[in-house]
């Protein structure tokens, strides 16, 4: 507390720093001002070293004693002097994370999907702050999104997504997320969202481009003149779809040149994600020369061709080799160059169990494949996780904070220092807020407490009905465990034995979602709670869909007319469930809930119908 004048506390930042540190200082001073109930000014100061912010508690401006070891990377350190608090970070963006972490220690909350809360405190509480130091457990802490979910061809839909971005990106930065990866699909006309760029840049968040771009790097127009560049099927017929013929040197040279141009045109790109077509199989070449090469080796040949050309360029980003679908199993003959990292995306894994849980009937195979990837790539690897994947989870609400915690600990114990989580804008925040919070906390410290995270997220999003929503989230977590062990929730393809068991488990999950709804029904009617109402509708959707899927599994066990009648009634139940989502405010459910769910559900319903007709083959190419 200041005895020397009314000016304190005030925030100073190094004038040698740029816009990121200035934003960190503003964010900190406005948070302190809200909590202390007084003006807190922030100003640049030439006497401060880089990546340092000073909070003067009095006018004395005496320096704090900081440790002699300067923080590295995004690490930060809070140190104390008698009349000041010093924040030092290894990077300017580390200052944003540090300032928010300091405000959290004082009682502020930054919950996903709602405005921060800054409770009033006494200035003595700020003066009592003790020193601490944070080194994030993972060096790369990223979110990833499909560019198409911005619906950028429609101005009003794009603006709806941008309203979400303006809240979400500051939330990411405050939680220490340091990269954002745009996933491009073959039909995308953009490789990034220009309107989002300043939000990321001002916070020092790295951008990464790429995605399913191999098809773009070999222009499809060249098919007419050079069909030999394109992949052949088992019948030897070349097709314009899929990746390329890797045995054709001209095709490989064309793709390499395309990738180099991509890198040179976008020097801000920090990691080049070169992925193949987004299909389970059939995108690689089966011509006479290629057919001896499994997909992993065909893919590696192309990636190494690009990596070899980029190796000589100091500023070129590393390249990510996607381990996914037909490449999730590493081939022992993989020989990645030093600037190639694997990007491991275990989409069909089980989310009812942790990745290293030996009890699980699915995950041990994935965990083992990951260990082999780590060996082959000498530890150079990124994890691509699906904790907030609205497509994988059928748009149902789920919460698996304990799985996120165990997974991240398992990934760290393999020496992996890079994790990302796929998101679908506002919809992911509505349906998976606990998982997003768990991911953000766990990427800093995988020792975080998952249940406290669930309770804290409930309280942060719903301060006036925290207990009711915490009870609801708890039920959602229990329901999640019953549903997430067969891959895509909307595609219940499994053995008859598992189907018989799963039918009962999904029925139990319905009752568990009903518990969540009942818990939320306890909220006083006098309270106006639009966000809780939206989540309740989401859980009704989840309950209705799971009832339909349970019935569907029952129908598949029948024959003849019973199979047909019961199956169609089950599909009708799944189809009708969407009305619950249609009733939710689009500001809460975002572009994915308002538009993308509508076309994706047609694919889901079509697949369920084909499964009933006896053709269980999933849709080959979703996008
Ligand atoms: Zn070929
Ligand atoms: Zn499992």
XYZ file of N, CA and C in Angstrom, residues 127-326:
600
model
N -0.077 -6.258 -2.438
C 1.225 -6.037 -1.798
C 1.771 -7.317 -1.170
N 0.882 -8.280 -0.899
C 1.309 -9.520 -0.230
C 1.735 -10.615 -1.214
N 1.696 -10.313 -2.507
C 2.075 -11.313 -3.535
C 3.492 -11.839 -3.277
N 3.632 -13.158 -3.306
C 4.938 -13.808 -3.112
C 5.519 -14.179 -4.472
N 6.831 -14.330 -4.564
C 7.424 -14.673 -5.868
C 7.099 -16.094 -6.327
N 7.045 -16.312 -7.638
C 6.955 -17.659 -8.198
C 7.467 -17.646 -9.634
N 7.613 -18.828 -10.181
C 8.184 -18.978 -11.516
C 7.409 -20.058 -12.259
N 7.161 -19.865 -13.528
C 6.436 -20.862 -14.327
C 7.228 -21.172 -15.595
N 7.448 -22.446 -15.844
C 7.987 -22.890 -17.133
C 6.960 -23.837 -17.735
N 6.281 -23.428 -18.811
C 5.245 -24.312 -19.380
C 5.835 -25.679 -19.750
N 5.080 -26.731 -19.420
C 5.575 -28.091 -19.649
C 5.753 -28.377 -21.136
N 4.864 -27.814 -21.958
C 4.960 -28.014 -23.407
C 5.435 -26.715 -24.043
N 6.364 -26.832 -24.992
C 6.919 -25.635 -25.648
C 5.939 -25.067 -26.675
N 5.298 -25.963 -27.428
C 4.280 -25.507 -28.392
C 2.921 -25.902 -27.833
N 2.059 -24.878 -27.624
C 0.735 -25.087 -27.032
C -0.250 -24.444 -27.999
N -0.912 -25.266 -28.801
C -1.624 -24.728 -29.963
C -3.091 -25.129 -29.995
N -3.882 -24.273 -30.623
C -5.211 -24.669 -31.068
C -5.185 -24.712 -32.593
N -6.047 -25.572 -33.152
C -6.130 -25.714 -34.603
C -7.597 -25.637 -35.005
N -7.856 -25.076 -36.192
C -9.242 -25.012 -36.688
C -9.274 -25.173 -38.196
N -10.347 -25.798 -38.678
C -10.577 -25.899 -40.116
C -11.035 -24.532 -40.629
N -10.351 -24.030 -41.664
C -10.657 -22.695 -42.194
C -12.112 -22.604 -42.644
N -12.639 -23.705 -43.198
C -13.996 -23.651 -43.747
C -15.053 -23.340 -42.684
N -14.726 -23.610 -41.396
C -15.740 -23.377 -40.356
C -15.977 -21.888 -40.105
N -15.133 -21.008 -40.699
C -15.419 -19.566 -40.628
C -16.546 -19.200 -41.596
N -16.896 -20.108 -42.505
C -17.952 -19.816 -43.489
C -17.670 -18.467 -44.173
N -16.409 -18.303 -44.623
C -15.934 -16.990 -45.059
C -16.569 -16.485 -46.350
N -17.314 -17.331 -47.051
C -17.970 -16.852 -48.265
C -19.272 -16.102 -47.977
N -19.682 -16.082 -46.707
C -20.901 -15.361 -46.322
C -20.506 -14.315 -45.277
N -20.683 -13.037 -45.618
C -20.197 -11.958 -44.738
C -20.796 -12.057 -43.336
N -22.087 -12.383 -43.232
C -22.723 -12.380 -41.907
C -22.236 -13.555 -41.064
N -21.995 -14.686 -41.722
C -21.488 -15.852 -40.972
C -20.055 -15.616 -40.522
N -19.250 -15.051 -41.421
C -17.863 -14.744 -41.058
C -17.846 -13.797 -39.856
N -18.704 -12.790 -39.886
C -18.745 -11.815 -38.784
C -19.161 -12.501 -37.480
N -20.069 -13.467 -37.563
C -20.469 -14.222 -36.367
C -19.259 -14.945 -35.773
N -18.459 -15.576 -36.638
C -17.271 -16.278 -36.144
C -16.264 -15.285 -35.558
N -16.105 -14.138 -36.223
C -15.124 -13.153 -35.753
C -15.501 -12.597 -34.381
N -16.810 -12.492 -34.116
C -17.218 -12.037 -32.775
C -16.714 -13.029 -31.722
N -16.759 -14.310 -32.056
C -16.206 -15.332 -31.162
C -14.682 -15.191 -31.052
N -14.004 -15.004 -32.192
C -12.534 -14.900 -32.188
C -12.051 -13.768 -31.291
N -12.786 -12.663 -31.305
C -12.353 -11.501 -30.515
C -12.394 -11.780 -29.020
N -13.153 -12.779 -28.602
C -13.158 -13.199 -27.197
C -12.180 -14.360 -26.971
N -12.188 -15.275 -27.928
C -11.448 -16.530 -27.742
C -9.933 -16.319 -27.784
N -9.459 -15.489 -28.706
C -8.007 -15.331 -28.859
C -7.384 -14.648 -27.631
N -8.011 -13.596 -27.078
C -7.465 -13.082 -25.805
C -7.469 -14.142 -24.698
N -8.505 -14.975 -24.664
C -8.565 -16.047 -23.650
C -7.398 -17.028 -23.832
N -7.147 -17.422 -25.093
C -6.014 -18.303 -25.402
C -4.706 -17.718 -24.897
N -4.488 -16.440 -25.253
C -3.203 -15.796 -24.920
C -3.024 -15.720 -23.412
N -4.097 -15.384 -22.700
C -3.996 -15.291 -21.236
C -3.666 -16.642 -20.623
N -4.104 -17.711 -21.269
C -3.827 -19.048 -20.762
C -2.495 -19.612 -21.255
N -1.752 -18.827 -22.040
C -0.414 -19.263 -22.447
C -0.361 -20.037 -23.757
N -1.470 -20.076 -24.505
C -1.423 -20.721 -25.827
C -0.535 -19.873 -26.738
N 0.382 -20.505 -27.473
C 1.341 -19.708 -28.248
C 1.355 -19.996 -29.748
N 0.411 -20.824 -30.230
C 0.358 -21.067 -31.678
C -1.077 -21.343 -32.102
N -1.376 -20.970 -33.344
C -2.690 -21.258 -33.918
C -2.477 -21.801 -35.323
N -3.082 -22.959 -35.569
C -2.845 -23.655 -36.834
C -4.130 -23.678 -37.666
N -4.033 -23.144 -38.888
C -5.178 -23.148 -39.808
C -5.133 -24.407 -40.660
N -6.217 -25.142 -40.683
C -6.264 -26.368 -41.486
C -7.024 -26.088 -42.773
N -6.303 -26.278 -43.881
C -6.899 -26.013 -45.180
C -7.377 -27.311 -45.806
N -8.513 -27.247 -46.462
C -9.014 -28.388 -47.229
C -8.925 -28.060 -48.718
N -9.068 -29.097 -49.542
C -8.819 -28.937 -50.975
C -9.687 -27.838 -51.598
N -10.909 -27.680 -51.107
C -11.798 -26.708 -51.741
C -11.699 -25.305 -51.142
N -10.836 -25.137 -50.118
C -10.710 -23.811 -49.512
C -10.027 -22.846 -50.463
N -10.532 -21.603 -50.493
C -9.886 -20.577 -51.306
C -8.990 -19.684 -50.448
N -8.998 -19.913 -49.130
C -8.122 -19.146 -48.241
C -7.196 -20.107 -47.497
N -6.030 -19.622 -47.078
C -5.165 -20.466 -46.249
C -5.084 -19.937 -44.828
N -5.769 -18.823 -44.580
C -5.828 -18.217 -43.241
C -7.010 -17.263 -43.257
N -7.346 -16.739 -42.081
C -8.413 -15.740 -41.997
C -7.742 -14.404 -41.704
N -7.680 -13.534 -42.724
C -6.941 -12.274 -42.582
C -7.448 -11.443 -41.413
N -8.764 -11.491 -41.182
C -9.351 -10.659 -40.122
C -8.874 -11.072 -38.729
N -8.397 -12.325 -38.603
C -7.944 -12.829 -37.306
C -6.462 -12.492 -37.076
N -5.740 -12.241 -38.167
C -4.279 -12.069 -38.085
C -3.842 -11.040 -37.044
N -4.457 -9.820 -37.017
C -3.982 -8.854 -36.015
C -4.210 -9.309 -34.578
N -5.309 -10.039 -34.339
C -5.581 -10.529 -32.976
C -4.464 -11.460 -32.508
N -3.967 -12.267 -33.419
C -2.893 -13.201 -33.081
C -1.562 -12.460 -32.961
N -1.301 -11.579 -33.943
C -0.014 -10.875 -33.973
C 0.201 -10.026 -32.723
N -0.845 -9.290 -32.307
C -0.733 -8.416 -31.135
C -0.428 -9.200 -29.866
N -0.682 -10.499 -29.892
C -0.448 -11.332 -28.709
C 0.750 -12.258 -28.875
N 1.454 -12.093 -29.985
C 2.662 -12.889 -30.202
C 2.367 -14.353 -30.443
N 1.137 -14.671 -30.887
C 0.778 -16.071 -31.126
C 1.228 -16.460 -32.532
N 2.024 -17.515 -32.622
C 2.532 -17.970 -33.923
C 1.376 -18.454 -34.798
N 1.522 -18.259 -36.101
C 0.550 -18.833 -37.021
C 1.197 -19.967 -37.808
N 0.393 -20.957 -38.103
C 0.860 -22.109 -38.867
C -0.154 -22.390 -39.976
N 0.395 -22.683 -41.179
C -0.477 -22.925 -42.316
C -0.254 -24.336 -42.858
N -1.221 -24.752 -43.625
C -1.118 -26.060 -44.272
C -2.418 -26.803 -44.071
N -2.293 -28.081 -43.783
C -3.499 -28.912 -43.700
C -3.488 -29.889 -44.862
N -4.681 -30.193 -45.361
C -4.779 -31.204 -46.425
C -4.450 -30.545 -47.766
N -3.167 -30.176 -47.935
C -2.792 -29.326 -49.065
C -2.045 -30.048 -50.185
N -1.727 -31.332 -50.005
C -0.993 -32.013 -51.086
C -1.747 -31.912 -52.409
N -3.057 -32.014 -52.314
C -3.868 -31.936 -53.537
C -3.756 -30.572 -54.208
N -3.548 -29.514 -53.387
C -3.435 -28.170 -53.946
C -2.062 -27.946 -54.558
N -1.048 -28.623 -53.984
C 0.321 -28.407 -54.462
C 0.539 -29.050 -55.830
N -0.278 -30.046 -56.142
C -0.269 -30.588 -57.503
C -1.572 -30.107 -58.153
N -1.492 -29.023 -58.922
C -2.733 -28.431 -59.445
C -3.546 -29.463 -60.235
N -4.814 -29.536 -59.881
C -5.687 -30.545 -60.500
C -5.865 -30.312 -62.001
N -5.641 -29.056 -62.432
C -5.813 -28.736 -63.858
C -4.807 -29.493 -64.727
N -3.667 -29.886 -64.120
C -2.655 -30.539 -64.949
C -3.030 -31.978 -65.304
N -4.157 -32.454 -64.778
C -4.568 -33.840 -65.046
C -4.792 -34.094 -66.534
N -5.425 -33.143 -67.201
C -5.777 -33.349 -68.609
C -4.528 -33.643 -69.438
N -3.451 -32.886 -69.176
C -2.235 -33.051 -69.965
C -1.311 -34.138 -69.392
N -1.320 -34.265 -68.051
C -0.397 -35.208 -67.408
C -1.086 -36.111 -66.401
N -1.923 -37.005 -66.876
C -2.583 -37.920 -65.925
C -1.571 -38.780 -65.172
N -0.359 -38.954 -65.752
C 0.656 -39.796 -65.099
C 1.183 -39.186 -63.800
N 0.893 -37.894 -63.533
C 1.295 -37.273 -62.265
C 0.388 -37.726 -61.116
N -0.763 -38.274 -61.466
C -1.811 -38.496 -60.464
C -1.861 -39.956 -60.020
N -2.441 -40.220 -58.830
C -2.431 -41.584 -58.309
C -3.303 -42.539 -59.137
N -2.812 -43.756 -59.271
C -3.564 -44.798 -59.970
C -4.268 -45.667 -58.937
N -5.413 -46.203 -59.320
C -6.119 -47.169 -58.478
C -5.556 -48.562 -58.699
N -6.140 -49.563 -58.041
C -5.697 -50.950 -58.218
C -5.800 -51.402 -59.670
N -6.743 -50.808 -60.405
C -6.931 -51.160 -61.815
C -5.971 -50.407 -62.730
N -5.071 -49.592 -62.143
C -4.103 -48.850 -62.944
C -4.644 -47.560 -63.530
N -5.934 -47.299 -63.327
C -6.525 -46.090 -63.904
C -6.182 -44.883 -63.039
N -5.640 -43.842 -63.668
C -5.277 -42.612 -62.951
C -6.535 -41.795 -62.664
N -6.565 -41.174 -61.484
C -7.738 -40.380 -61.128
C -7.299 -39.017 -60.625
N -8.153 -38.025 -60.837
C -7.815 -36.649 -60.471
C -7.881 -36.460 -58.955
N -8.530 -37.376 -58.257
C -8.617 -37.257 -56.796
C -7.375 -37.864 -56.136
N -7.274 -37.708 -54.830
C -6.141 -38.279 -54.104
C -4.908 -37.386 -54.163
N -3.734 -37.967 -53.897
C -2.520 -37.180 -53.736
C -1.714 -37.066 -55.023
N -0.731 -37.941 -55.229
C 0.061 -37.892 -56.454
C 0.732 -39.246 -56.669
N 1.332 -39.423 -57.848
C 2.146 -40.608 -58.106
C 3.572 -40.254 -57.695
N 4.028 -40.842 -56.566
C 5.338 -40.445 -56.034
C 6.490 -41.043 -56.828
N 6.202 -41.984 -57.744
C 7.262 -42.539 -58.589
C 7.528 -41.665 -59.814
N 6.699 -40.644 -59.983
C 6.895 -39.760 -61.127
C 7.698 -38.535 -60.687
N 8.976 -38.433 -61.109
C 9.831 -37.337 -60.614
C 9.275 -35.960 -60.946
N 8.585 -35.839 -62.083
C 8.053 -34.513 -62.446
C 6.905 -34.120 -61.514
N 6.107 -35.117 -61.126
C 5.013 -34.831 -60.190
C 5.583 -34.389 -58.843
N 6.624 -35.105 -58.383
C 7.241 -34.752 -57.102
C 7.873 -33.359 -57.190
N 8.524 -33.058 -58.317
C 9.163 -31.744 -58.487
C 8.121 -30.625 -58.466
N 6.973 -30.894 -59.063
C 5.894 -29.899 -59.097
C 5.377 -29.611 -57.680
N 5.184 -30.673 -56.913
C 4.704 -30.524 -55.538
C 5.754 -29.785 -54.692
N 7.020 -30.137 -54.895
C 8.091 -29.491 -54.137
C 8.135 -27.995 -54.453
N 8.036 -27.662 -55.730
C 8.059 -26.244 -56.131
C 6.858 -25.514 -55.527
N 5.712 -26.171 -55.519
C 4.518 -25.562 -54.934
C 4.708 -25.289 -53.451
N 5.323 -26.244 -52.748
C 5.541 -26.088 -51.312
C 6.539 -24.965 -51.033
N 7.592 -24.863 -51.853
C 8.581 -23.799 -51.657
C 7.939 -22.432 -51.868
N 7.092 -22.327 -52.877
C 6.406 -21.056 -53.122
C 5.521 -20.706 -51.928
N 4.857 -21.700 -51.387
C 3.991 -21.536 -50.210
C 4.799 -20.958 -49.047
N 5.986 -21.520 -48.836
C 6.850 -21.072 -47.735
C 7.356 -19.647 -47.989
N 7.783 -19.371 -49.222
C 8.347 -18.046 -49.517
C 7.284 -16.958 -49.500
N 6.071 -17.303 -49.919
C 4.992 -16.298 -49.951
C 4.485 -15.963 -48.549
N 4.727 -16.853 -47.592
C 4.157 -16.648 -46.249
C 5.239 -16.861 -45.186
N 6.181 -15.916 -45.104
C 7.325 -16.105 -44.191
C 6.905 -16.140 -42.713
N 5.688 -15.669 -42.398
C 5.227 -15.685 -40.996
C 4.832 -17.090 -40.539
N 4.701 -18.025 -41.486
C 4.296 -19.391 -41.138
C 5.398 -20.099 -40.343
N 5.068 -20.557 -39.123
C 6.079 -21.137 -38.245
C 6.199 -22.665 -38.349
N 5.202 -23.300 -38.955
C 5.255 -24.762 -39.091
C 4.426 -25.122 -40.320
N 5.051 -25.859 -41.238
C 4.364 -26.187 -42.489
C 3.732 -27.574 -42.370
N 2.395 -27.584 -42.351
C 1.680 -28.849 -42.232
C 1.346 -29.338 -43.637
N 2.074 -30.352 -44.110
C 1.821 -30.888 -45.450
C 1.113 -32.228 -45.284
N -0.216 -32.192 -45.386
C -0.977 -33.419 -45.206
C -1.576 -33.869 -46.532
N -1.849 -35.163 -46.606
C -2.512 -35.708 -47.787
C -4.022 -35.480 -47.730
N -4.719 -36.052 -48.703
C -6.179 -35.944 -48.749
C -6.778 -36.537 -47.470
N -7.875 -35.942 -46.997
C -8.488 -36.353 -45.733
C -9.421 -37.545 -45.949
N -8.835 -38.677 -46.285
C -9.633 -39.894 -46.468
C -8.946 -41.039 -45.726
N -9.711 -42.064 -45.419
C -9.147 -43.177 -44.658
C -8.195 -44.009 -45.500
N -8.476 -44.146 -46.782
C -7.624 -44.952 -47.643
C -7.922 -44.570 -49.094
N -7.023 -44.975 -49.981
C -7.323 -44.773 -51.388
C -6.759 -43.504 -51.988
N -6.035 -42.696 -51.195
C -5.528 -41.442 -51.747
C -4.115 -41.590 -52.305
N -3.456 -42.738 -52.009
C -2.089 -42.933 -52.478
C -2.076 -43.805 -53.724
N -0.912 -43.846 -54.391
C -0.851 -44.415 -55.739
C -0.636 -45.925 -55.715
N -1.316 -46.617 -56.635
C -1.196 -48.077 -56.743
C -0.658 -48.451 -58.127
N 0.097 -47.544 -58.758
C 0.656 -47.871 -60.070
C 1.732 -48.950 -59.905
N 2.219 -49.460 -61.021
C 3.188 -50.552 -60.980
C 4.398 -50.269 -60.106
N 4.885 -49.025 -60.144
C 6.075 -48.692 -59.355
C 5.738 -48.338 -57.913
N 4.603 -47.665 -57.691
C 4.257 -47.198 -56.336
C 3.689 -48.315 -55.468
N 3.058 -49.325 -56.079
C 2.267 -50.259 -55.270
C 3.103 -51.028 -54.252
N 4.422 -51.125 -54.530
C 5.292 -51.788 -53.550
C 5.522 -50.910 -52.320
N 5.255 -49.619 -52.457
C 5.485 -48.689 -51.340
C 4.201 -48.485 -50.540
N 4.196 -48.805 -49.256
C 3.005 -48.527 -48.441
C 2.773 -47.018 -48.328
N 1.553 -46.597 -47.977
C 1.226 -45.163 -47.921
C 2.225 -44.354 -47.097
N 2.686 -44.895 -45.967
C 3.617 -44.135 -45.115
C 4.879 -43.753 -45.887
N 5.385 -44.685 -46.701
C 6.638 -44.415 -47.420
C 6.407 -43.520 -48.632
N 5.272 -43.689 -49.292
C 4.949 -42.768 -50.392
C 4.902 -41.339 -49.866
N 4.208 -41.190 -48.747
C 4.044 -39.872 -48.140
C 5.407 -39.311 -47.714
N 6.215 -40.154 -47.077
C 7.524 -39.691 -46.602
C 8.410 -39.246 -47.758
N 8.312 -39.939 -48.912
C 9.114 -39.527 -50.073
C 8.805 -38.088 -50.478
N 7.529 -37.742 -50.483
C 7.146 -36.381 -50.875
C 7.603 -35.380 -49.822
N 7.339 -35.712 -48.539
C 7.707 -34.787 -47.455
C 9.224 -34.573 -47.441
N 9.997 -35.636 -47.604
C 11.458 -35.480 -47.620
C 11.926 -34.666 -48.825
N 11.244 -34.809 -49.950
C 11.627 -34.022 -51.131
C 11.473 -32.534 -50.829
N 10.400 -32.176 -50.142
C 10.177 -30.773 -49.771
C 11.180 -30.359 -48.694
N 11.346 -31.218 -47.700
C 12.239 -30.901 -46.568
C 13.674 -30.733 -47.041
N 14.101 -31.547 -47.992
C 15.464 -31.455 -48.512
C 15.702 -30.098 -49.149
N 14.698 -29.609 -49.867
C 14.840 -28.309 -50.529
C 14.826 -27.172 -49.519
N 14.110 -27.358 -48.387
C 14.019 -26.287 -47.389
C 15.171 -26.317 -46.381
N 15.883 -27.446 -46.311
C 16.903 -27.621 -45.268
C 17.977 -26.538 -45.337
N 18.276 -26.084 -46.556
C 19.344 -25.102 -46.722
C 18.897 -23.697 -46.327
N 17.591 -23.487 -46.169
C 17.095 -22.135 -45.875
C 16.957 -21.948 -44.370
N 17.711 -20.991 -43.827
C 17.732 -20.800 -42.374
C 16.368 -20.456 -41.800
N 15.602 -19.654 -42.553
C 14.335 -19.170 -42.009
C 13.155 -20.079 -42.326
N 13.404 -21.155 -43.040
C 12.286 -22.025 -43.432
C 11.741 -22.759 -42.208
N 10.428 -22.921 -42.144
C 9.845 -23.637 -41.000
C 10.081 -25.134 -41.141
N 10.026 -25.867 -40.012
C 10.046 -27.326 -40.118
C 8.755 -27.830 -40.767
N 8.761 -29.094 -41.143
C 7.601 -29.675 -41.835
C 6.985 -30.767 -40.976
N 5.645 -30.785 -40.963
C 4.939 -31.809 -40.193
C 4.456 -32.936 -41.112
N 4.815 -34.153 -40.739
C 4.377 -35.387 -41.418
C 3.204 -35.929 -40.600
N 2.040 -36.004 -41.199
C 0.830 -36.361 -40.445
C 0.698 -37.876 -40.262
N 0.662 -38.289 -39.007
C 0.403 -39.697 -38.685
C -1.078 -39.820 -38.335
N -1.861 -40.334 -39.278
C -3.320 -40.211 -39.203
C -3.906 -41.228 -40.165
N -5.034 -41.819 -39.820
C -5.664 -42.806 -40.691
C -4.639 -43.837 -41.187
N -4.367 -43.858 -42.529
C -3.503 -44.923 -43.058
C -2.017 -44.705 -42.792
